[in-house]
Short mmCIF file of the N, C-alpha and C atoms (twelve columns), coordinates in Angstrom:
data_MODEL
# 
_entry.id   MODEL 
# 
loop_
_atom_site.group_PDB 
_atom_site.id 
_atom_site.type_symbol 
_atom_site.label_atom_id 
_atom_site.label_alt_id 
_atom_site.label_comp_id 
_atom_site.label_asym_id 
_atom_site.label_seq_id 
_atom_site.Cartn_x 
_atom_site.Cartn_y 
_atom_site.Cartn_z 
_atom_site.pdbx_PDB_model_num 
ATOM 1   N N  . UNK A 1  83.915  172.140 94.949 1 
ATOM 2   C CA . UNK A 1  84.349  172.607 93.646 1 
ATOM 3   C C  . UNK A 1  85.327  171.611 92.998 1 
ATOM 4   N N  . UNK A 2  86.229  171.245 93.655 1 
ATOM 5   C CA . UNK A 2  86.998  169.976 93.453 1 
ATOM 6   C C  . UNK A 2  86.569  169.161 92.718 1 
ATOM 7   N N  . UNK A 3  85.525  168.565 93.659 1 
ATOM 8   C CA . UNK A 3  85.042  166.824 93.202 1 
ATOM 9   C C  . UNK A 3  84.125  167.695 91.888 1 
ATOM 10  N N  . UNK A 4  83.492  168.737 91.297 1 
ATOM 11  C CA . UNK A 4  82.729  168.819 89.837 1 
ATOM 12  C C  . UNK A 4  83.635  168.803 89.171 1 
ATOM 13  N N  . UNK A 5  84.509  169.595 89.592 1 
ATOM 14  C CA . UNK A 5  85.933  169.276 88.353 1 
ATOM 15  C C  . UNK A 5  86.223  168.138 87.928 1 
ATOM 16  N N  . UNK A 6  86.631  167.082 88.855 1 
ATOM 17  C CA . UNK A 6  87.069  166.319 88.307 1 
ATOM 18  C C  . UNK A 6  85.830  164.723 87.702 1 
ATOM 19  N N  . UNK A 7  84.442  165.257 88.399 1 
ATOM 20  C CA . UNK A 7  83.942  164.703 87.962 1 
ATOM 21  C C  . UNK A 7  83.730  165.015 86.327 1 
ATOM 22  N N  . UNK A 8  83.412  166.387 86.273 1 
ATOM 23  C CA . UNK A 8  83.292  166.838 84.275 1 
ATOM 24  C C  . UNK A 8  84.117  166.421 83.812 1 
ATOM 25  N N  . UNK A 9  85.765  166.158 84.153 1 
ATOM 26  C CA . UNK A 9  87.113  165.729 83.321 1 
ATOM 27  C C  . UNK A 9  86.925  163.934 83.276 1 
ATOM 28  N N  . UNK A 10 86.283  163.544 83.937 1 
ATOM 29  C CA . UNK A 10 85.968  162.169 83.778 1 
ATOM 30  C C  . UNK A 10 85.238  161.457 83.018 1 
ATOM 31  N N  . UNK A 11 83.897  162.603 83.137 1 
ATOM 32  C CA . UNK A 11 82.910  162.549 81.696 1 
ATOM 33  C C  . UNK A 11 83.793  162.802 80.209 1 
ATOM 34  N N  . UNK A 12 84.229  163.934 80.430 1 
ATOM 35  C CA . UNK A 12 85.271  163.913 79.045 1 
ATOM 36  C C  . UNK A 12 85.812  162.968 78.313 1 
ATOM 37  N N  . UNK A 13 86.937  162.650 79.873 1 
ATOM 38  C CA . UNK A 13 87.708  161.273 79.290 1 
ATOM 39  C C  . UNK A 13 86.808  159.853 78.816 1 
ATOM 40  N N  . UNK A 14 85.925  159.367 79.669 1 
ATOM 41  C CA . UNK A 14 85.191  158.562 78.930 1 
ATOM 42  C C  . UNK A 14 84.630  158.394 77.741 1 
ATOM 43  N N  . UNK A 15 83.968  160.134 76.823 1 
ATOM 44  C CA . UNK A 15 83.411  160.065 75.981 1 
ATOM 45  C C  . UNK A 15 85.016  160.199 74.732 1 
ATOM 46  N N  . UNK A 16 85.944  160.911 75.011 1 
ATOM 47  C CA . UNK A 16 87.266  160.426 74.311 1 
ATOM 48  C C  . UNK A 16 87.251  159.231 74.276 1 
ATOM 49  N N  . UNK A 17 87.783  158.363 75.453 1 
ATOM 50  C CA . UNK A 17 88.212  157.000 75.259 1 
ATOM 51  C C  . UNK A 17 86.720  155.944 74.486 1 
ATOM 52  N N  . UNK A 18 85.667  156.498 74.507 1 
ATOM 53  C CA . UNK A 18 84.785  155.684 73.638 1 
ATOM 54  C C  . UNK A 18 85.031  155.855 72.016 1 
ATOM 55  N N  . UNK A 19 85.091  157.549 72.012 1 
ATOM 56  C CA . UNK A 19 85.376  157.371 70.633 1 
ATOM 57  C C  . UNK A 19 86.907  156.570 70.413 1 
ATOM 58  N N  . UNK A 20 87.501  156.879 70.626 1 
ATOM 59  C CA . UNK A 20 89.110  156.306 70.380 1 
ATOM 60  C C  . UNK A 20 88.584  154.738 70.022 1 
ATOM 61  N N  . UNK A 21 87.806  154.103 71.000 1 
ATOM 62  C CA . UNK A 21 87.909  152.410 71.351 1 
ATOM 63  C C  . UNK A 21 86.922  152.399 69.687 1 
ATOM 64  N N  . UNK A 22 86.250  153.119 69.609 1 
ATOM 65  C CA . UNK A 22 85.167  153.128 68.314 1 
ATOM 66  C C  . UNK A 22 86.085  153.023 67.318 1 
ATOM 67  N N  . UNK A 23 87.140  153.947 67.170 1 
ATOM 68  C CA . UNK A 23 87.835  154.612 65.767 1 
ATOM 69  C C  . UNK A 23 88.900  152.883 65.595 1 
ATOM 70  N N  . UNK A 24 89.312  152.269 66.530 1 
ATOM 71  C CA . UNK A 24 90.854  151.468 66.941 1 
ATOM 72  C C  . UNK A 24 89.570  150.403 66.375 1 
ATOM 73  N N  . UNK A 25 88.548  150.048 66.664 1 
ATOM 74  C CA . UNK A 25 87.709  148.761 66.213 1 
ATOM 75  C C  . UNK A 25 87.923  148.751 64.790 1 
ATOM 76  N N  . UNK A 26 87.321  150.093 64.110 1 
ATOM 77  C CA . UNK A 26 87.364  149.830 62.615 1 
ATOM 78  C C  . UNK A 26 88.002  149.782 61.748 1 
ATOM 79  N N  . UNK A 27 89.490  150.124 62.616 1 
ATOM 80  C CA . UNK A 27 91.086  150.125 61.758 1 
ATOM 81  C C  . UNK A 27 91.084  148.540 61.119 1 
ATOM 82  N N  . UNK A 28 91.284  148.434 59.905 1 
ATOM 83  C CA . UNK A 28 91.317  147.753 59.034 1 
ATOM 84  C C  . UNK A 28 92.893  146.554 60.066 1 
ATOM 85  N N  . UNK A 29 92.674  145.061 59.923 1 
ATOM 86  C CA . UNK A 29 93.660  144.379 60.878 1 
ATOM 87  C C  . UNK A 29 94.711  143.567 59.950 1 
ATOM 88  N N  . UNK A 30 95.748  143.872 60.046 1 
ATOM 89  C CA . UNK A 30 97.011  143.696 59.319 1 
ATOM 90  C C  . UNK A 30 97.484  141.955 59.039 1 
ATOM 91  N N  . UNK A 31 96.970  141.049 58.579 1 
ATOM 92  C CA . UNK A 31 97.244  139.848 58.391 1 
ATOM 93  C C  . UNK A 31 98.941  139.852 58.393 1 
ATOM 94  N N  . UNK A 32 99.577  138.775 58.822 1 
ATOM 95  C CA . UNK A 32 100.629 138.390 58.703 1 
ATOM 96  C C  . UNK A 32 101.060 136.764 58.235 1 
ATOM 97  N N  . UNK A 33 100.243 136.803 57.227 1 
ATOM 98  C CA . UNK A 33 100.027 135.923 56.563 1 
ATOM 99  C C  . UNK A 33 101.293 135.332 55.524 1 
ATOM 100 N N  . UNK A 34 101.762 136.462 54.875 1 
ATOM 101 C CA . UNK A 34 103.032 137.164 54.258 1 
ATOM 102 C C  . UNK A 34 104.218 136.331 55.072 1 
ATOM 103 N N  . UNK A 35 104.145 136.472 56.144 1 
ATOM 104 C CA . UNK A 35 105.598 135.695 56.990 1 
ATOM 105 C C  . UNK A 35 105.676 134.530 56.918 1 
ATOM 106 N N  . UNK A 36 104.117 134.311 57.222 1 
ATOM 107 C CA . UNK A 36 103.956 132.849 58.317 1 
ATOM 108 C C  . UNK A 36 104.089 132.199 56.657 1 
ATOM 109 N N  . UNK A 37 104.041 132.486 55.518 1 
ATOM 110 C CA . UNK A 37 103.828 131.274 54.671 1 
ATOM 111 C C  . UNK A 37 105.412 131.436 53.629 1 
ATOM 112 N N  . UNK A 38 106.316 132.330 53.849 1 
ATOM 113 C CA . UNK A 38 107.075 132.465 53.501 1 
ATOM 114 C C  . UNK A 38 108.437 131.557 53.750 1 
ATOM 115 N N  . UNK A 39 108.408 129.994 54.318 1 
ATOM 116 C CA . UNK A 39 109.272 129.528 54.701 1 
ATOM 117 C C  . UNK A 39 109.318 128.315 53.534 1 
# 
């Protein structure tokens, strides 16, 4: 009973952490362009 448990909570977490890694890819990426040319 153990090991299904924690096997289903593993499936979970994987299909979380895929979406998450999905959602963090398409976040728009913050240039710091602004600093570096500001001298």
């Amino acid at each position: 009973m153990a090991d299904n448990y924690l096997e289903k909570h593993q499936l979970e977490y994987e299909k979380r952490k895929a979406e998450w890694l999905r959602k963090k890819k398409h976040l728009p990426k913050i240039k710091k362009t602004s600093v570096n040319n500001s001298y």
